[in-house]
Amino acid sequence: MRTIALLLQPGNNAFDVGVAIEVWGRDRTEHGVPPFELRTCARTREPVALESGLQAVPTHPLAGLAGADLVVVPGRKDWFAPVDEEVSRALRSAVRRGATVAALCSGAAVLAEAGLLDGHRATTHWLLADRLAVDFPDIKMETDALFIGDGPLWTSAGTAAGIDLCLHLVRLAHGSAVAGTIARRMVTPPHRDGGQRQYVDVPVPPVRPPAPSIAAVQDWARDRLDSAHTVAGLAGRVGVSERTFARRFVAETGVSPLQWLLAERVRRAAELLERTDLSVDRVATRCGFADAGVLRTHFRRQIGTTPAAYRRTFARSG
């Protein structure tokens, strides 16, 4: 995934446009990131008016989508503004050619207008999801996910979830080390746990005395992934009951403690497969799995391939 086409439309969210430029538009080859070609494409070569009076000057017309490995569709300030039919045709053509298409935030409405999401799983900002589900009932809307991929089509939730999706696409194409390098330059987590339910408006809870940070327990566990952990043991570090700890953990992260721990172990395994020549058995032990078979099961479930195949694709020579 080296050629990226960023689709510009009037009223695009400047943040979404900026995220794509930050991820794929900067030269980070000196830090081990492969070179990318970022094309900014629009119906004409005239400056495109973004939200808040900003402008973006396209480098390509819509024909620039041809040959792109990935097409990024930013959200728009007016979520339900009509989509130019020429734009819709260009998106449908990109999908037919085999390109991956990723909609950030309300960009999902653009894909829906183009007829691309019918019959597919998708997500979008939680404020938009219900309206999109009513207007396009054939979309399999999932309102909690930060991002969803269904075939070549990817959609993400609110603004910051666009960062999550873009880094995930980098990770799929180039490995977790490259995604991690870009994330560090952006000063953002390379991966966030949980879904967008944790960000939906809810009544403000009563003020209570501050508890030791869940993040501190996560940091402690990350440094000891090769050790056995239980919810009771983690709760003990916070000084609360197991039930209270589990409830607070889900409230802060969107996943249970054991789900988070499993994801961290798989993520650490991917890093070791990329950066070391340790056997799969040794990687499993280092990450807290009982044996290589257990690692393979969870690795395939979360990453979509085997540890050996992942290493062949992403291992760093030298």
XYZ file of C-alpha atoms in Angstrom:
318
model
C 0.000 0.000 0.000
C 2.265 2.750 -1.302
C -0.008 5.004 -3.411
C -2.744 6.811 -1.474
C -5.422 9.024 -3.019
C -7.032 11.549 -0.679
C -10.446 12.539 -2.025
C -11.182 16.236 -1.511
C -14.733 17.585 -1.509
C -16.133 20.985 -0.510
C -16.730 21.199 3.226
C -14.296 18.430 4.146
C -13.308 18.260 7.794
C -9.869 19.807 7.988
C -8.857 17.393 10.738
C -9.628 14.329 8.604
C -7.656 15.781 5.709
C -4.780 16.564 8.062
C -4.721 13.033 9.499
C -4.248 11.472 6.066
C -1.494 13.956 5.236
C 0.221 13.318 8.574
C 0.169 9.536 8.137
C 1.015 9.237 4.441
C 2.198 12.672 3.339
C 5.412 13.031 5.348
C 8.790 11.609 4.400
C 9.841 9.359 7.275
C 12.096 7.035 5.309
C 15.068 7.886 7.544
C 13.112 6.303 10.406
C 12.361 3.081 8.526
C 8.965 4.091 7.142
C 8.548 3.200 3.457
C 7.997 6.038 0.979
C 4.386 6.843 0.121
C 2.877 8.755 -2.768
C -0.021 10.854 -1.513
C -2.305 12.247 -4.211
C -4.871 14.881 -3.280
C -7.700 14.448 -5.783
C -10.794 16.509 -6.589
C -13.253 17.090 -9.428
C -11.137 19.971 -10.693
C -7.673 21.327 -9.991
C -9.166 24.428 -8.356
C -8.656 24.949 -4.591
C -11.229 23.078 -2.518
C -12.887 24.986 0.338
C -12.661 22.993 3.551
C -14.497 23.829 6.754
C -13.660 27.003 8.698
C -12.419 28.911 5.655
C -9.424 26.683 4.933
C -8.481 25.562 1.434
C -6.678 22.587 -0.064
C -5.124 22.622 -3.516
C -5.489 19.234 -5.252
C -2.533 17.695 -7.031
C -4.705 15.468 -9.236
C -8.195 15.393 -10.735
C -10.456 12.443 -9.920
C -8.458 10.394 -12.403
C -5.775 10.336 -9.704
C -7.814 7.682 -7.913
C -6.890 5.282 -10.719
C -3.946 3.160 -9.728
C -4.125 4.108 -6.041
C -3.803 1.273 -3.540
C -5.889 3.173 -1.000
C -8.531 5.893 -1.349
C -9.195 7.966 1.788
C -12.575 9.735 2.035
C -12.621 12.455 4.738
C -15.807 13.465 6.476
C -17.716 16.626 5.600
C -19.098 19.413 7.762
C -22.537 18.924 6.204
C -22.960 15.213 6.733
C -25.878 14.885 4.326
C -24.784 17.219 1.537
C -25.360 15.672 -1.921
C -22.429 13.744 -3.369
C -21.468 14.644 -6.915
C -22.257 11.714 -9.217
C -18.809 11.999 -10.786
C -17.301 11.433 -7.356
C -19.554 8.434 -6.733
C -18.573 6.898 -10.076
C -14.885 7.396 -9.310
C -15.289 5.640 -5.935
C -17.194 2.725 -7.427
C -14.557 2.398 -10.121
C -11.795 2.357 -7.497
C -13.493 -0.509 -5.665
C -13.983 -2.473 -8.897
C -10.273 -2.091 -9.633
C -9.428 -3.606 -6.262
C -8.464 -0.501 -4.288
C -9.088 -0.264 -0.557
C -11.434 2.615 0.325
C -11.410 4.105 3.829
C -14.019 6.621 5.017
C -13.162 8.743 8.034
C -15.991 9.735 10.373
C -18.933 11.108 8.331
C -17.160 10.070 5.133
C -19.232 6.910 5.560
C -22.208 8.914 4.279
C -20.293 9.531 1.025
C -19.743 5.786 0.558
C -23.393 5.161 1.394
C -24.549 7.702 -1.219
C -22.322 5.966 -3.774
C -24.080 2.660 -2.988
C -20.884 1.042 -1.773
C -21.977 0.144 1.754
C -25.164 -1.764 0.919
C -24.878 -5.241 2.412
C -21.660 -4.349 4.250
C -20.804 -3.851 7.899
C -19.956 -0.239 8.665
C -19.661 2.300 11.425
C -19.545 6.089 11.708
C -19.791 8.820 14.343
C -22.369 7.819 16.938
C -24.370 11.016 16.295
C -24.756 10.059 12.633
C -25.225 6.293 12.901
C -28.983 6.200 13.509
C -29.751 8.585 10.634
C -27.506 6.629 8.280
C -29.178 3.365 9.285
C -32.613 4.821 8.511
C -31.619 6.381 5.177
C -29.662 3.313 4.059
C -31.328 0.276 5.677
C -29.204 -2.208 3.707
C -26.073 -1.141 5.614
C -25.185 -3.411 8.534
C -24.526 -0.558 10.940
C -22.455 -1.271 14.047
C -22.490 1.709 16.347
C -19.852 0.778 18.932
C -16.745 0.070 16.852
C -13.937 2.602 16.460
C -13.470 1.281 12.926
C -14.680 -1.640 10.806
C -13.361 -3.321 7.687
C -15.630 -5.340 5.405
C -13.883 -6.465 2.255
C -12.170 -3.480 0.636
C -14.327 -0.971 2.541
C -13.282 0.574 5.844
C -15.230 3.040 7.968
C -14.353 4.773 11.228
C -16.181 6.510 14.047
C -15.636 10.091 15.227
C -12.706 12.353 14.508
C -9.906 10.691 16.463
C -11.014 7.242 15.293
C -9.784 8.307 11.850
C -6.273 8.210 13.305
C -6.944 4.703 14.645
C -8.110 3.509 11.238
C -5.238 5.071 9.281
C -2.638 3.567 11.620
C -4.401 0.202 11.417
C -4.230 0.259 7.627
C -0.510 1.028 7.857
C -0.113 -1.859 10.300
C -1.900 -4.299 7.977
C 0.207 -3.296 4.985
C 3.608 -2.660 6.575
C 3.633 -4.156 10.063
C 3.273 -2.896 13.613
C 6.813 -1.452 13.742
C 6.103 0.992 10.908
C 2.693 1.895 12.382
C 4.335 2.374 15.767
C 6.997 4.656 14.306
C 4.370 6.887 12.689
C 2.298 6.877 15.891
C 5.285 7.974 17.948
C 5.989 10.843 15.558
C 2.334 11.852 15.885
C 2.479 11.406 19.684
C -0.594 9.181 19.637
C -1.263 5.598 20.751
C -0.636 3.106 17.933
C -3.775 1.285 19.041
C -6.734 2.170 21.251
C -8.817 -0.447 23.028
C -12.584 -0.520 23.170
C -15.300 1.027 21.067
C -16.909 4.436 20.756
C -19.562 3.621 23.335
C -17.140 4.918 25.944
C -17.276 8.366 24.263
C -21.061 8.688 23.875
C -22.677 11.443 25.941
C -23.791 10.100 29.321
C -24.797 11.860 32.539
C -21.782 13.054 34.503
C -21.232 10.633 37.427
C -21.004 11.946 40.973
C -17.552 13.149 41.981
C -15.695 10.498 43.970
C -12.225 10.323 45.452
C -9.662 9.614 42.745
C -8.654 5.954 42.482
C -5.242 4.721 41.402
C -5.068 4.931 37.647
C -6.095 1.980 35.544
C -3.338 3.115 33.197
C -0.756 2.458 35.911
C -1.982 -1.132 36.230
C -1.834 -1.513 32.450
C 1.750 -0.254 32.375
C 2.678 -2.659 35.178
C 1.088 -5.626 33.362
C 2.712 -4.714 30.026
C 6.111 -5.011 31.689
C 5.189 -8.523 32.896
C 3.267 -10.113 30.047
C 5.218 -13.351 30.504
C 3.684 -13.739 33.977
C 0.289 -15.178 34.822
C -2.286 -12.512 35.653
C -5.770 -12.671 37.101
C -8.398 -9.997 37.487
C -8.151 -10.471 41.234
C -4.398 -9.900 41.128
C -4.714 -6.764 39.039
C -7.504 -5.489 41.294
C -5.250 -6.010 44.268
C -2.744 -3.557 42.854
C -5.466 -0.914 42.758
C -6.766 -1.843 46.189
C -10.354 -2.500 45.153
C -12.530 -5.568 44.788
C -12.322 -7.688 41.655
C -15.837 -6.654 40.633
C -15.167 -2.948 41.132
C -11.896 -3.161 39.232
C -13.503 -4.963 36.279
C -16.307 -2.373 36.134
C -13.888 0.555 36.215
C -11.602 -1.084 33.665
C -14.434 -1.542 31.170
C -15.647 2.026 31.802
C -12.189 3.450 31.035
C -11.076 1.162 28.189
C -14.221 -0.357 26.681
C -12.974 -3.943 27.121
C -12.598 -6.360 30.004
C -9.224 -6.762 31.742
C -8.657 -10.206 30.255
C -9.614 -9.067 26.750
C -7.145 -6.214 27.058
C -4.417 -8.518 28.372
C -4.915 -10.958 25.496
C -4.718 -8.138 22.934
C -1.516 -6.837 24.531
C 0.056 -10.292 24.403
C -0.780 -10.705 20.720
C 0.554 -7.225 19.992
C 3.808 -7.978 21.826
C 4.100 -11.253 19.904
C 3.797 -9.357 16.618
C 6.606 -7.016 17.694
C 8.887 -9.927 18.626
C 8.153 -11.705 15.346
C 9.141 -8.553 13.476
C 12.217 -7.600 15.466
C 13.772 -10.885 16.662
C 14.603 -14.356 15.389
C 13.137 -16.070 18.466
C 11.263 -19.272 17.694
C 7.479 -19.148 17.823
C 7.633 -21.241 20.999
C 9.937 -18.705 22.656
C 7.753 -15.822 21.476
C 4.726 -17.557 23.006
C 6.513 -17.937 26.335
C 7.758 -14.346 26.336
C 4.208 -13.108 25.812
C 2.528 -15.247 28.451
C 0.920 -17.902 26.249
C 1.002 -21.518 27.420
C 2.573 -22.725 24.180
C 2.918 -21.954 20.473
C -0.434 -23.560 19.697
C -2.296 -21.163 21.974
C -0.403 -18.240 20.457
C -1.303 -19.370 16.924
C -4.995 -19.595 17.819
C -5.213 -16.087 19.260
C -2.816 -14.573 16.712
C -4.918 -15.807 13.793
C -8.091 -14.641 15.509
C -6.800 -11.086 16.038
C -4.299 -10.572 13.205
C -5.856 -12.819 10.572
C -2.779 -14.909 9.799
C -0.305 -17.264 11.466
C 2.793 -16.108 13.382
C 5.057 -17.732 10.792
C 3.307 -16.046 7.869
C 3.366 -12.708 9.692
C 7.107 -13.030 10.271
C 7.765 -13.841 6.616
C 5.921 -10.672 5.609
C 7.129 -8.196 8.222
C 10.403 -9.426 9.720
C 13.126 -6.774 9.528
C 16.270 -8.013 7.875
C 19.299 -7.463 10.115
